[in-house]
Amino acid sequence: MNIDFSNANVFVAGGTSGINLGIALAFAEAGANVGVMSRKQANIDTALTRLRACGRGWFAGYAADVRYPEQVEKALTDFARARGPITVLVSGAAGNFPALARDLSPNGFKTVVDIDLMGTFNVMNRAYPLLKKPGACLINISAPQACQAVAYQIHANAAKAGVDQVTRTLAKEWGSDGIRVNSITPGLIAGTEGVDRLLPKNGASEDSCADIARQVPLGRAGQIRDVANAALFLASDAGSYISGAVLPVDGAWGLTEIRLGPSS
Ligand code: COA
């Protein structure tokens, strides 16, 4: 598998922490120029330090909120002006918290839909004129909630199902431009904000991630690198005929009954 991304221009929306940062770092290690975008300048500064430590390419960070298309457009345009057309675009900015539908305010529902679904649309839509055609590879970060209606997750269930439909629609509409579009669905990934925010907090347990990991058919939680490897594969020549796919990287966790929220 060719994982040399020297001279590739990779932009990761949400790429300053967690899984998205792991993806950005993996592309940096593979030689790419990488732009990362998130809301908090402190996270951007930390991400840039890590990118420079592991890569030999050109790196830049952009402070922008995916909910605002004009901010997204400015970040993408500044990156493309500096480096040229975008070859790999990852859209992974997400917001989430556990809440029962009856307790969730309309604004709480809207906030997650705005970040996850509208944010994905904004990134894809604003990037289109700046993409390498043919050849760009777009990756949206989904979640098992896209397929499985998980309690305490009505907002994320709806938003991530929408994200996968955005993926499929763009794969159809932009395929003739030579653009590939796929979703990656991370499962239980150790050391992420999702684990901290969403796993049931069982008072008897010191480590709910380890508890839940026993329910994963492969018997363990995944690592951020597992997700990053899938992104490298999809963007590489080895993935050149894959488009419109939703790829779980979850040890088959999505095939089991997923329980999230305050208690198991
Ligand atoms: N339970 C129920 N409702 C909640 C909530 C919770 N834990 N957290 C936020 N909300 C509601 C708020 O009450 C508000 O609704 P209201 O105006 O009707 O009261 C609405 O959501 C927006 O909250 P706010 O804090 O103003 O939004 P924000 O834009 O500042 O933050 C979040 C967005 C809520 C998603 C915040 O958690 C965040 O910034 N997360 C980023 C990181 C993240 O979530 N990563 C997820 C990885 S899985």
PDB file of C-alpha atoms and ligand atoms in Angstrom:
ATOM      1  CA  MET A   1       0.000   0.000   0.000  1.00  0.00           C
ATOM      2  CA  ASN A   2       1.419   3.379  -1.013  1.00  0.00           C
ATOM      3  CA  ILE A   3       1.152   5.620   2.003  1.00  0.00           C
ATOM      4  CA  ASP A   4       3.454   8.318   0.749  1.00  0.00           C
ATOM      5  CA  PHE A   5       1.427  11.527   0.809  1.00  0.00           C
ATOM      6  CA  SER A   6       4.344  13.854  -0.001  1.00  0.00           C
ATOM      7  CA  ASN A   7       2.971  17.005  -1.673  1.00  0.00           C
ATOM      8  CA  ALA A   8      -0.627  16.043  -0.853  1.00  0.00           C
ATOM      9  CA  ASN A   9      -2.688  18.887   0.642  1.00  0.00           C
ATOM     10  CA  VAL A  10      -4.753  17.463   3.477  1.00  0.00           C
ATOM     11  CA  PHE A  11      -7.305  19.560   5.361  1.00  0.00           C
ATOM     12  CA  VAL A  12      -8.895  18.211   8.540  1.00  0.00           C
ATOM     13  CA  ALA A  13     -11.914  20.065   9.936  1.00  0.00           C
ATOM     14  CA  GLY A  14     -11.955  19.388  13.658  1.00  0.00           C
ATOM     15  CA  GLY A  15      -8.366  18.215  13.405  1.00  0.00           C
ATOM     16  CA  THR A  16      -6.965  19.584  16.647  1.00  0.00           C
ATOM     17  CA  SER A  17      -7.987  16.844  19.077  1.00  0.00           C
ATOM     18  CA  GLY A  18      -8.945  13.197  19.377  1.00  0.00           C
ATOM     19  CA  ILE A  19      -9.581  11.068  16.314  1.00  0.00           C
ATOM     20  CA  ASN A  20      -9.349  13.998  13.919  1.00  0.00           C
ATOM     21  CA  LEU A  21      -5.948  15.040  15.256  1.00  0.00           C
ATOM     22  CA  GLY A  22      -4.831  11.409  14.991  1.00  0.00           C
ATOM     23  CA  ILE A  23      -5.810  11.448  11.327  1.00  0.00           C
ATOM     24  CA  ALA A  24      -4.001  14.751  10.762  1.00  0.00           C
ATOM     25  CA  LEU A  25      -0.851  13.378  12.434  1.00  0.00           C
ATOM     26  CA  ALA A  26      -0.948  10.189  10.359  1.00  0.00           C
ATOM     27  CA  PHE A  27      -1.063  12.190   7.130  1.00  0.00           C
ATOM     28  CA  ALA A  28       1.735  14.424   8.422  1.00  0.00           C
ATOM     29  CA  GLU A  29       3.877  11.348   9.146  1.00  0.00           C
ATOM     30  CA  ALA A  30       3.181  10.205   5.589  1.00  0.00           C
ATOM     31  CA  GLY A  31       4.638  13.440   4.234  1.00  0.00           C
ATOM     32  CA  ALA A  32       1.525  15.554   3.599  1.00  0.00           C
ATOM     33  CA  ASN A  33       0.986  19.260   3.997  1.00  0.00           C
ATOM     34  CA  VAL A  34      -1.772  19.515   6.595  1.00  0.00           C
ATOM     35  CA  GLY A  35      -4.246  22.225   7.545  1.00  0.00           C
ATOM     36  CA  VAL A  36      -6.314  21.812  10.690  1.00  0.00           C
ATOM     37  CA  MET A  37      -9.358  23.808  11.704  1.00  0.00           C
ATOM     38  CA  SER A  38     -11.200  24.109  14.998  1.00  0.00           C
ATOM     39  CA  ARG A  39     -12.787  26.676  17.247  1.00  0.00           C
ATOM     40  CA  LYS A  40     -10.123  27.017  19.920  1.00  0.00           C
ATOM     41  CA  GLN A  41      -6.779  28.685  19.179  1.00  0.00           C
ATOM     42  CA  ALA A  42      -5.105  26.898  22.109  1.00  0.00           C
ATOM     43  CA  ASN A  43      -6.020  23.509  20.598  1.00  0.00           C
ATOM     44  CA  ILE A  44      -4.773  24.674  17.198  1.00  0.00           C
ATOM     45  CA  ASP A  45      -1.422  25.743  18.669  1.00  0.00           C
ATOM     46  CA  THR A  46      -0.969  22.390  20.418  1.00  0.00           C
ATOM     47  CA  ALA A  47      -1.910  20.487  17.255  1.00  0.00           C
ATOM     48  CA  LEU A  48       0.579  22.466  15.164  1.00  0.00           C
ATOM     49  CA  THR A  49       3.379  21.689  17.603  1.00  0.00           C
ATOM     50  CA  ARG A  50       2.590  17.979  17.302  1.00  0.00           C
ATOM     51  CA  LEU A  51       2.273  18.095  13.512  1.00  0.00           C
ATOM     52  CA  ARG A  52       5.653  19.819  13.152  1.00  0.00           C
ATOM     53  CA  ALA A  53       7.232  17.232  15.439  1.00  0.00           C
ATOM     54  CA  CYS A  54       6.151  14.277  13.325  1.00  0.00           C
ATOM     55  CA  GLY A  55       5.999  15.576   9.743  1.00  0.00           C
ATOM     56  CA  ARG A  56       8.212  17.195   7.142  1.00  0.00           C
ATOM     57  CA  GLY A  57       5.448  19.002   5.238  1.00  0.00           C
ATOM     58  CA  TRP A  58       3.843  22.433   5.580  1.00  0.00           C
ATOM     59  CA  PHE A  59       1.348  22.923   8.394  1.00  0.00           C
ATOM     60  CA  ALA A  60      -1.231  25.581   9.240  1.00  0.00           C
ATOM     61  CA  GLY A  61      -4.113  26.007  11.643  1.00  0.00           C
ATOM     62  CA  TYR A  62      -7.335  27.934  11.196  1.00  0.00           C
ATOM     63  CA  ALA A  63      -9.743  29.132  13.871  1.00  0.00           C
ATOM     64  CA  ALA A  64     -13.261  28.590  12.561  1.00  0.00           C
ATOM     65  CA  ASP A  65     -16.594  27.113  13.635  1.00  0.00           C
ATOM     66  CA  VAL A  66     -18.106  24.627  11.166  1.00  0.00           C
ATOM     67  CA  ARG A  67     -21.552  26.098  11.907  1.00  0.00           C
ATOM     68  CA  TYR A  68     -20.604  29.267  10.037  1.00  0.00           C
ATOM     69  CA  PRO A  69     -20.062  28.716   6.292  1.00  0.00           C
ATOM     70  CA  GLU A  70     -18.241  32.020   5.822  1.00  0.00           C
ATOM     71  CA  GLN A  71     -15.653  31.039   8.463  1.00  0.00           C
ATOM     72  CA  VAL A  72     -15.257  27.606   6.876  1.00  0.00           C
ATOM     73  CA  GLU A  73     -14.864  29.138   3.425  1.00  0.00           C
ATOM     74  CA  LYS A  74     -12.171  31.547   4.621  1.00  0.00           C
ATOM     75  CA  ALA A  75     -10.151  28.761   6.263  1.00  0.00           C
ATOM     76  CA  LEU A  76     -10.367  26.463   3.242  1.00  0.00           C
ATOM     77  CA  THR A  77      -9.572  29.291   0.822  1.00  0.00           C
ATOM     78  CA  ASP A  78      -6.554  30.454   2.834  1.00  0.00           C
ATOM     79  CA  PHE A  79      -5.228  26.867   2.875  1.00  0.00           C
ATOM     80  CA  ALA A  80      -5.771  26.318  -0.855  1.00  0.00           C
ATOM     81  CA  ARG A  81      -4.257  29.720  -1.726  1.00  0.00           C
ATOM     82  CA  ALA A  82      -1.141  28.787   0.220  1.00  0.00           C
ATOM     83  CA  ARG A  83      -0.743  25.202  -1.026  1.00  0.00           C
ATOM     84  CA  GLY A  84      -2.950  24.629  -4.076  1.00  0.00           C
ATOM     85  CA  PRO A  85      -5.974  22.360  -4.577  1.00  0.00           C
ATOM     86  CA  ILE A  86      -7.056  20.173  -1.654  1.00  0.00           C
ATOM     87  CA  THR A  87      -6.321  16.485  -2.226  1.00  0.00           C
ATOM     88  CA  VAL A  88      -7.738  15.020   0.988  1.00  0.00           C
ATOM     89  CA  LEU A  89     -10.522  16.615   3.029  1.00  0.00           C
ATOM     90  CA  VAL A  90     -11.639  15.160   6.346  1.00  0.00           C
ATOM     91  CA  SER A  91     -14.751  16.539   8.034  1.00  0.00           C
ATOM     92  CA  GLY A  92     -14.859  15.406  11.639  1.00  0.00           C
ATOM     93  CA  ALA A  93     -15.963  18.291  13.836  1.00  0.00           C
ATOM     94  CA  ALA A  94     -18.624  16.992  16.224  1.00  0.00           C
ATOM     95  CA  GLY A  95     -20.553  17.942  19.327  1.00  0.00           C
ATOM     96  CA  ASN A  96     -22.332  15.526  21.608  1.00  0.00           C
ATOM     97  CA  PHE A  97     -23.661  14.888  25.096  1.00  0.00           C
ATOM     98  CA  PRO A  98     -26.042  12.276  26.490  1.00  0.00           C
ATOM     99  CA  ALA A  99     -29.639  13.453  26.931  1.00  0.00           C
ATOM    100  CA  LEU A 100     -33.011  11.734  26.817  1.00  0.00           C
ATOM    101  CA  ALA A 101     -35.287  13.042  24.072  1.00  0.00           C
ATOM    102  CA  ARG A 102     -37.911  14.184  26.605  1.00  0.00           C
ATOM    103  CA  ASP A 103     -35.321  16.333  28.424  1.00  0.00           C
ATOM    104  CA  LEU A 104     -33.551  17.775  25.401  1.00  0.00           C
ATOM    105  CA  SER A 105     -34.445  21.346  24.429  1.00  0.00           C
ATOM    106  CA  PRO A 106     -35.018  22.174  20.760  1.00  0.00           C
ATOM    107  CA  ASN A 107     -31.844  24.234  20.887  1.00  0.00           C
ATOM    108  CA  GLY A 108     -29.906  21.292  22.324  1.00  0.00           C
ATOM    109  CA  PHE A 109     -31.076  19.102  19.427  1.00  0.00           C
ATOM    110  CA  LYS A 110     -30.351  21.862  16.924  1.00  0.00           C
ATOM    111  CA  THR A 111     -26.885  22.514  18.310  1.00  0.00           C
ATOM    112  CA  VAL A 112     -25.700  18.953  17.627  1.00  0.00           C
ATOM    113  CA  VAL A 113     -27.396  18.846  14.223  1.00  0.00           C
ATOM    114  CA  ASP A 114     -25.808  22.200  13.380  1.00  0.00           C
ATOM    115  CA  ILE A 115     -22.304  21.038  14.294  1.00  0.00           C
ATOM    116  CA  ASP A 116     -22.412  17.475  12.949  1.00  0.00           C
ATOM    117  CA  LEU A 117     -24.726  17.629   9.944  1.00  0.00           C
ATOM    118  CA  MET A 118     -24.784  21.267   8.871  1.00  0.00           C
ATOM    119  CA  GLY A 119     -21.076  21.435   9.685  1.00  0.00           C
ATOM    120  CA  THR A 120     -20.378  18.520   7.365  1.00  0.00           C
ATOM    121  CA  PHE A 121     -22.415  20.128   4.607  1.00  0.00           C
ATOM    122  CA  ASN A 122     -20.676  23.472   5.128  1.00  0.00           C
ATOM    123  CA  VAL A 123     -17.217  21.912   4.894  1.00  0.00           C
ATOM    124  CA  MET A 124     -18.041  19.854   1.787  1.00  0.00           C
ATOM    125  CA  ASN A 125     -20.027  22.592   0.069  1.00  0.00           C
ATOM    126  CA  ARG A 126     -17.485  25.370   0.643  1.00  0.00           C
ATOM    127  CA  ALA A 127     -14.569  23.084  -0.311  1.00  0.00           C
ATOM    128  CA  TYR A 128     -15.951  22.004  -3.690  1.00  0.00           C
ATOM    129  CA  PRO A 129     -14.346  24.778  -5.811  1.00  0.00           C
ATOM    130  CA  LEU A 130     -11.011  24.187  -4.062  1.00  0.00           C
ATOM    131  CA  LEU A 131     -10.769  20.412  -4.522  1.00  0.00           C
ATOM    132  CA  LYS A 132      -8.321  18.624  -6.807  1.00  0.00           C
ATOM    133  CA  LYS A 133     -10.351  17.385  -9.760  1.00  0.00           C
ATOM    134  CA  PRO A 134      -9.872  14.602 -10.556  1.00  0.00           C
ATOM    135  CA  GLY A 135      -8.316  12.961  -7.552  1.00  0.00           C
ATOM    136  CA  ALA A 136      -9.685  14.454  -4.329  1.00  0.00           C
ATOM    137  CA  CYS A 137     -10.698  12.087  -1.545  1.00  0.00           C
ATOM    138  CA  LEU A 138     -13.265  13.298   0.997  1.00  0.00           C
ATOM    139  CA  ILE A 139     -13.878  11.542   4.299  1.00  0.00           C
ATOM    140  CA  ASN A 140     -16.701  12.287   6.717  1.00  0.00           C
ATOM    141  CA  ILE A 141     -16.455  11.004  10.268  1.00  0.00           C
ATOM    142  CA  SER A 142     -19.686   9.252  11.182  1.00  0.00           C
ATOM    143  CA  ALA A 143     -20.719   7.201  14.235  1.00  0.00           C
ATOM    144  CA  PRO A 144     -22.535   3.926  14.963  1.00  0.00           C
ATOM    145  CA  GLN A 145     -25.545   6.122  15.873  1.00  0.00           C
ATOM    146  CA  ALA A 146     -26.024   6.691  12.125  1.00  0.00           C
ATOM    147  CA  CYS A 147     -27.307   3.121  11.794  1.00  0.00           C
ATOM    148  CA  GLN A 148     -28.436   2.256  15.301  1.00  0.00           C
ATOM    149  CA  ALA A 149     -30.973   4.314  17.279  1.00  0.00           C
ATOM    150  CA  VAL A 150     -29.101   4.645  20.567  1.00  0.00           C
ATOM    151  CA  ALA A 151     -30.982   5.956  23.633  1.00  0.00           C
ATOM    152  CA  TYR A 152     -29.805   9.338  24.988  1.00  0.00           C
ATOM    153  CA  GLN A 153     -28.596  10.130  21.470  1.00  0.00           C
ATOM    154  CA  ILE A 154     -31.599  11.339  19.440  1.00  0.00           C
ATOM    155  CA  HIS A 155     -29.639  14.405  18.288  1.00  0.00           C
ATOM    156  CA  ALA A 156     -26.539  12.444  17.232  1.00  0.00           C
ATOM    157  CA  ASN A 157     -28.606   9.580  15.771  1.00  0.00           C
ATOM    158  CA  ALA A 158     -30.375  12.046  13.480  1.00  0.00           C
ATOM    159  CA  ALA A 159     -27.286  14.072  12.653  1.00  0.00           C
ATOM    160  CA  LYS A 160     -24.966  11.167  11.861  1.00  0.00           C
ATOM    161  CA  ALA A 161     -27.591   9.377   9.739  1.00  0.00           C
ATOM    162  CA  GLY A 162     -27.695  12.621   7.781  1.00  0.00           C
ATOM    163  CA  VAL A 163     -23.906  12.692   7.515  1.00  0.00           C
ATOM    164  CA  ASP A 164     -23.880   9.276   5.834  1.00  0.00           C
ATOM    165  CA  GLN A 165     -26.524  10.425   3.371  1.00  0.00           C
ATOM    166  CA  VAL A 166     -24.418  13.499   2.615  1.00  0.00           C
ATOM    167  CA  THR A 167     -21.541  11.093   1.889  1.00  0.00           C
ATOM    168  CA  ARG A 168     -23.632   8.961  -0.464  1.00  0.00           C
ATOM    169  CA  THR A 169     -25.178  11.940  -2.246  1.00  0.00           C
ATOM    170  CA  LEU A 170     -21.827  13.612  -2.860  1.00  0.00           C
ATOM    171  CA  ALA A 171     -20.324  10.338  -4.057  1.00  0.00           C
ATOM    172  CA  LYS A 172     -23.048  10.301  -6.725  1.00  0.00           C
ATOM    173  CA  GLU A 173     -22.954  13.981  -7.634  1.00  0.00           C
ATOM    174  CA  TRP A 174     -19.177  14.490  -7.572  1.00  0.00           C
ATOM    175  CA  GLY A 175     -18.045  11.116  -8.900  1.00  0.00           C
ATOM    176  CA  SER A 176     -17.926  12.507 -12.424  1.00  0.00           C
ATOM    177  CA  ASP A 177     -15.410  15.109 -11.185  1.00  0.00           C
ATOM    178  CA  GLY A 178     -13.137  12.275 -10.097  1.00  0.00           C
ATOM    179  CA  ILE A 179     -13.877  12.993  -6.431  1.00  0.00           C
ATOM    180  CA  ARG A 180     -14.365  10.095  -4.025  1.00  0.00           C
ATOM    181  CA  VAL A 181     -16.476  10.520  -0.873  1.00  0.00           C
ATOM    182  CA  ASN A 182     -16.674   8.047   2.002  1.00  0.00           C
ATOM    183  CA  SER A 183     -17.627   7.904   5.677  1.00  0.00           C
ATOM    184  CA  ILE A 184     -15.547   6.304   8.413  1.00  0.00           C
ATOM    185  CA  THR A 185     -17.488   5.098  11.449  1.00  0.00           C
ATOM    186  CA  PRO A 186     -15.239   4.862  14.498  1.00  0.00           C
ATOM    187  CA  GLY A 187     -16.529   2.601  17.262  1.00  0.00           C
ATOM    188  CA  LEU A 188     -15.328   2.541  20.856  1.00  0.00           C
ATOM    189  CA  ILE A 189     -11.993   4.326  20.536  1.00  0.00           C
ATOM    190  CA  ALA A 190      -9.889   4.607  23.692  1.00  0.00           C
ATOM    191  CA  GLY A 191      -8.687   7.968  24.900  1.00  0.00           C
ATOM    192  CA  THR A 192     -11.263  10.086  23.107  1.00  0.00           C
ATOM    193  CA  GLU A 193     -13.656  12.789  24.254  1.00  0.00           C
ATOM    194  CA  GLY A 194     -16.531  10.605  23.060  1.00  0.00           C
ATOM    195  CA  VAL A 195     -15.589   7.932  25.587  1.00  0.00           C
ATOM    196  CA  ASP A 196     -15.402  10.555  28.352  1.00  0.00           C
ATOM    197  CA  ARG A 197     -18.690  12.164  27.445  1.00  0.00           C
ATOM    198  CA  LEU A 198     -20.900   9.289  26.397  1.00  0.00           C
ATOM    199  CA  LEU A 199     -20.085   5.999  28.084  1.00  0.00           C
ATOM    200  CA  PRO A 200     -22.315   4.937  30.973  1.00  0.00           C
ATOM    201  CA  LYS A 201     -20.727   5.926  34.266  1.00  0.00           C
ATOM    202  CA  ASN A 202     -21.012   2.793  36.357  1.00  0.00           C
ATOM    203  CA  GLY A 203     -20.246   3.576  40.001  1.00  0.00           C
ATOM    204  CA  ALA A 204     -18.825   0.087  40.538  1.00  0.00           C
ATOM    205  CA  SER A 205     -16.451   0.478  37.653  1.00  0.00           C
ATOM    206  CA  GLU A 206     -13.223   2.394  37.610  1.00  0.00           C
ATOM    207  CA  ASP A 207     -12.917   2.187  33.858  1.00  0.00           C
ATOM    208  CA  SER A 208     -16.131   2.137  31.852  1.00  0.00           C
ATOM    209  CA  CYS A 209     -14.180   1.960  28.567  1.00  0.00           C
ATOM    210  CA  ALA A 210     -12.668  -1.367  29.625  1.00  0.00           C
ATOM    211  CA  ASP A 211     -16.138  -2.585  30.698  1.00  0.00           C
ATOM    212  CA  ILE A 212     -17.747  -1.699  27.383  1.00  0.00           C
ATOM    213  CA  ALA A 213     -14.769  -3.064  25.472  1.00  0.00           C
ATOM    214  CA  ARG A 214     -15.747  -6.540  26.648  1.00  0.00           C
ATOM    215  CA  GLN A 215     -18.964  -6.166  24.620  1.00  0.00           C
ATOM    216  CA  VAL A 216     -17.027  -5.425  21.432  1.00  0.00           C
ATOM    217  CA  PRO A 217     -16.905  -8.648  19.386  1.00  0.00           C
ATOM    218  CA  LEU A 218     -13.142  -8.244  18.925  1.00  0.00           C
ATOM    219  CA  GLY A 219     -12.898  -7.911  22.701  1.00  0.00           C
ATOM    220  CA  ARG A 220     -11.075  -4.608  22.909  1.00  0.00           C
ATOM    221  CA  ALA A 221     -11.422  -0.909  22.344  1.00  0.00           C
ATOM    222  CA  GLY A 222      -9.886   0.526  19.215  1.00  0.00           C
ATOM    223  CA  GLN A 223      -7.032   2.996  19.074  1.00  0.00           C
ATOM    224  CA  ILE A 224      -7.042   6.370  17.353  1.00  0.00           C
ATOM    225  CA  ARG A 225      -4.398   4.960  15.003  1.00  0.00           C
ATOM    226  CA  ASP A 226      -6.872   2.295  13.821  1.00  0.00           C
ATOM    227  CA  VAL A 227      -9.135   5.056  12.508  1.00  0.00           C
ATOM    228  CA  ALA A 228      -6.233   7.010  11.052  1.00  0.00           C
ATOM    229  CA  ASN A 229      -5.063   3.894   9.190  1.00  0.00           C
ATOM    230  CA  ALA A 230      -8.499   3.578   7.583  1.00  0.00           C
ATOM    231  CA  ALA A 231      -8.293   7.202   6.453  1.00  0.00           C
ATOM    232  CA  LEU A 232      -4.823   6.619   4.957  1.00  0.00           C
ATOM    233  CA  PHE A 233      -6.117   3.547   3.137  1.00  0.00           C
ATOM    234  CA  LEU A 234      -9.176   5.311   1.716  1.00  0.00           C
ATOM    235  CA  ALA A 235      -7.063   8.241   0.526  1.00  0.00           C
ATOM    236  CA  SER A 236      -4.330   6.042  -0.953  1.00  0.00           C
ATOM    237  CA  ASP A 237      -4.127   4.462  -4.397  1.00  0.00           C
ATOM    238  CA  ALA A 238      -5.292   1.235  -2.746  1.00  0.00           C
ATOM    239  CA  GLY A 239      -8.692   2.875  -2.148  1.00  0.00           C
ATOM    240  CA  SER A 240      -9.040   4.395  -5.597  1.00  0.00           C
ATOM    241  CA  TYR A 241     -12.252   2.523  -6.508  1.00  0.00           C
ATOM    242  CA  ILE A 242     -13.988   3.058  -3.173  1.00  0.00           C
ATOM    243  CA  SER A 243     -16.622   5.793  -3.073  1.00  0.00           C
ATOM    244  CA  GLY A 244     -19.982   6.155  -1.340  1.00  0.00           C
ATOM    245  CA  ALA A 245     -18.924   3.658   1.317  1.00  0.00           C
ATOM    246  CA  VAL A 246     -19.556   3.801   5.050  1.00  0.00           C
ATOM    247  CA  LEU A 247     -16.620   1.989   6.644  1.00  0.00           C
ATOM    248  CA  PRO A 248     -16.939   0.880  10.284  1.00  0.00           C
ATOM    249  CA  VAL A 249     -13.678   0.799  12.231  1.00  0.00           C
ATOM    250  CA  ASP A 250     -15.212  -0.679  15.336  1.00  0.00           C
ATOM    251  CA  GLY A 251     -14.313  -4.338  15.885  1.00  0.00           C
ATOM    252  CA  ALA A 252     -17.984  -5.077  14.970  1.00  0.00           C
ATOM    253  CA  TRP A 253     -19.268  -3.050  17.968  1.00  0.00           C
ATOM    254  CA  GLY A 254     -21.920  -1.478  15.738  1.00  0.00           C
ATOM    255  CA  LEU A 255     -23.493  -4.924  15.263  1.00  0.00           C
ATOM    256  CA  THR A 256     -24.144  -5.238  19.002  1.00  0.00           C
ATOM    257  CA  GLU A 257     -26.638  -3.281  21.109  1.00  0.00           C
ATOM    258  CA  ILE A 258     -24.860  -0.065  22.048  1.00  0.00           C
ATOM    259  CA  ARG A 259     -25.757   1.524  25.384  1.00  0.00           C
ATOM    260  CA  LEU A 260     -24.633   5.069  26.117  1.00  0.00           C
ATOM    261  CA  GLY A 261     -25.727   7.585  28.718  1.00  0.00           C
ATOM    262  CA  PRO A 262     -25.439   8.155  32.433  1.00  0.00           C
ATOM    263  CA  SER A 263     -25.732   4.562  33.685  1.00  0.00           C
ATOM    264  CA  SER A 264     -25.565   1.071  32.247  1.00  0.00           C
TER     265      SER A 264
HETATM  266  N1  COA B   1     -27.694  17.972  28.206  1.00  0.00           N
HETATM  267  C1  COA B   1     -28.769  18.598  27.658  1.00  0.00           C
HETATM  268  N2  COA B   1     -28.688  19.751  26.925  1.00  0.00           N
HETATM  269  C2  COA B   1     -27.447  20.260  26.725  1.00  0.00           C
HETATM  270  C3  COA B   1     -26.282  19.675  27.263  1.00  0.00           C
HETATM  271  C4  COA B   1     -26.449  18.480  28.036  1.00  0.00           C
HETATM  272  N3  COA B   1     -25.395  17.854  28.574  1.00  0.00           N
HETATM  273  N4  COA B   1     -25.223  20.423  26.881  1.00  0.00           N
HETATM  274  C5  COA B   1     -25.704  21.439  26.143  1.00  0.00           C
HETATM  275  N5  COA B   1     -27.044  21.349  26.050  1.00  0.00           N
HETATM  276  C6  COA B   1     -27.940  22.271  25.397  1.00  0.00           C
HETATM  277  C7  COA B   1     -27.895  23.621  26.094  1.00  0.00           C
HETATM  278  O1  COA B   1     -28.729  23.636  27.248  1.00  0.00           O
HETATM  279  C8  COA B   1     -28.371  24.547  24.994  1.00  0.00           C
HETATM  280  O2  COA B   1     -29.789  24.503  24.858  1.00  0.00           O
HETATM  281  P1  COA B   1     -30.746  25.655  25.509  1.00  0.00           P
HETATM  282  O3  COA B   1     -30.335  26.952  24.845  1.00  0.00           O
HETATM  283  O4  COA B   1     -32.141  25.237  25.154  1.00  0.00           O
HETATM  284  O5  COA B   1     -30.463  25.639  26.977  1.00  0.00           O
HETATM  285  C9  COA B   1     -27.810  23.912  23.755  1.00  0.00           C
HETATM  286  O6  COA B   1     -27.505  22.552  24.072  1.00  0.00           O
HETATM  287  C10 COA B   1     -26.541  24.586  23.287  1.00  0.00           C
HETATM  288  O7  COA B   1     -25.635  24.558  24.373  1.00  0.00           O
HETATM  289  P2  COA B   1     -24.346  25.517  24.367  1.00  0.00           P
HETATM  290  O8  COA B   1     -23.515  25.131  25.552  1.00  0.00           O
HETATM  291  O9  COA B   1     -24.777  26.931  24.244  1.00  0.00           O
HETATM  292  O10 COA B   1     -23.663  25.104  23.000  1.00  0.00           O
HETATM  293  P3  COA B   1     -22.187  25.348  22.503  1.00  0.00           P
HETATM  294  O11 COA B   1     -22.291  25.687  21.071  1.00  0.00           O
HETATM  295  O12 COA B   1     -21.437  26.287  23.392  1.00  0.00           O
HETATM  296  O13 COA B   1     -21.515  23.907  22.709  1.00  0.00           O
HETATM  297  C11 COA B   1     -21.899  21.518  22.701  1.00  0.00           C
HETATM  298  C12 COA B   1     -21.850  22.805  21.894  1.00  0.00           C
HETATM  299  C13 COA B   1     -23.129  21.568  23.585  1.00  0.00           C
HETATM  300  C14 COA B   1     -22.019  20.341  21.740  1.00  0.00           C
HETATM  301  C15 COA B   1     -20.654  21.379  23.605  1.00  0.00           C
HETATM  302  O14 COA B   1     -20.780  20.213  24.366  1.00  0.00           O
HETATM  303  C16 COA B   1     -19.366  21.377  22.807  1.00  0.00           C
HETATM  304  O15 COA B   1     -18.862  22.422  22.448  1.00  0.00           O
HETATM  305  N6  COA B   1     -18.835  20.204  22.485  1.00  0.00           N
HETATM  306  C17 COA B   1     -17.637  20.091  21.642  1.00  0.00           C
HETATM  307  C18 COA B   1     -16.923  18.818  21.826  1.00  0.00           C
HETATM  308  C19 COA B   1     -17.794  17.613  21.748  1.00  0.00           C
HETATM  309  O16 COA B   1     -18.941  17.601  22.092  1.00  0.00           O
HETATM  310  N7  COA B   1     -17.252  16.534  21.278  1.00  0.00           N
HETATM  311  C20 COA B   1     -18.021  15.334  21.169  1.00  0.00           C
HETATM  312  C21 COA B   1     -17.235  14.196  20.907  1.00  0.00           C
HETATM  313  S1  COA B   1     -18.290  12.755  20.940  1.00  0.00           S
END
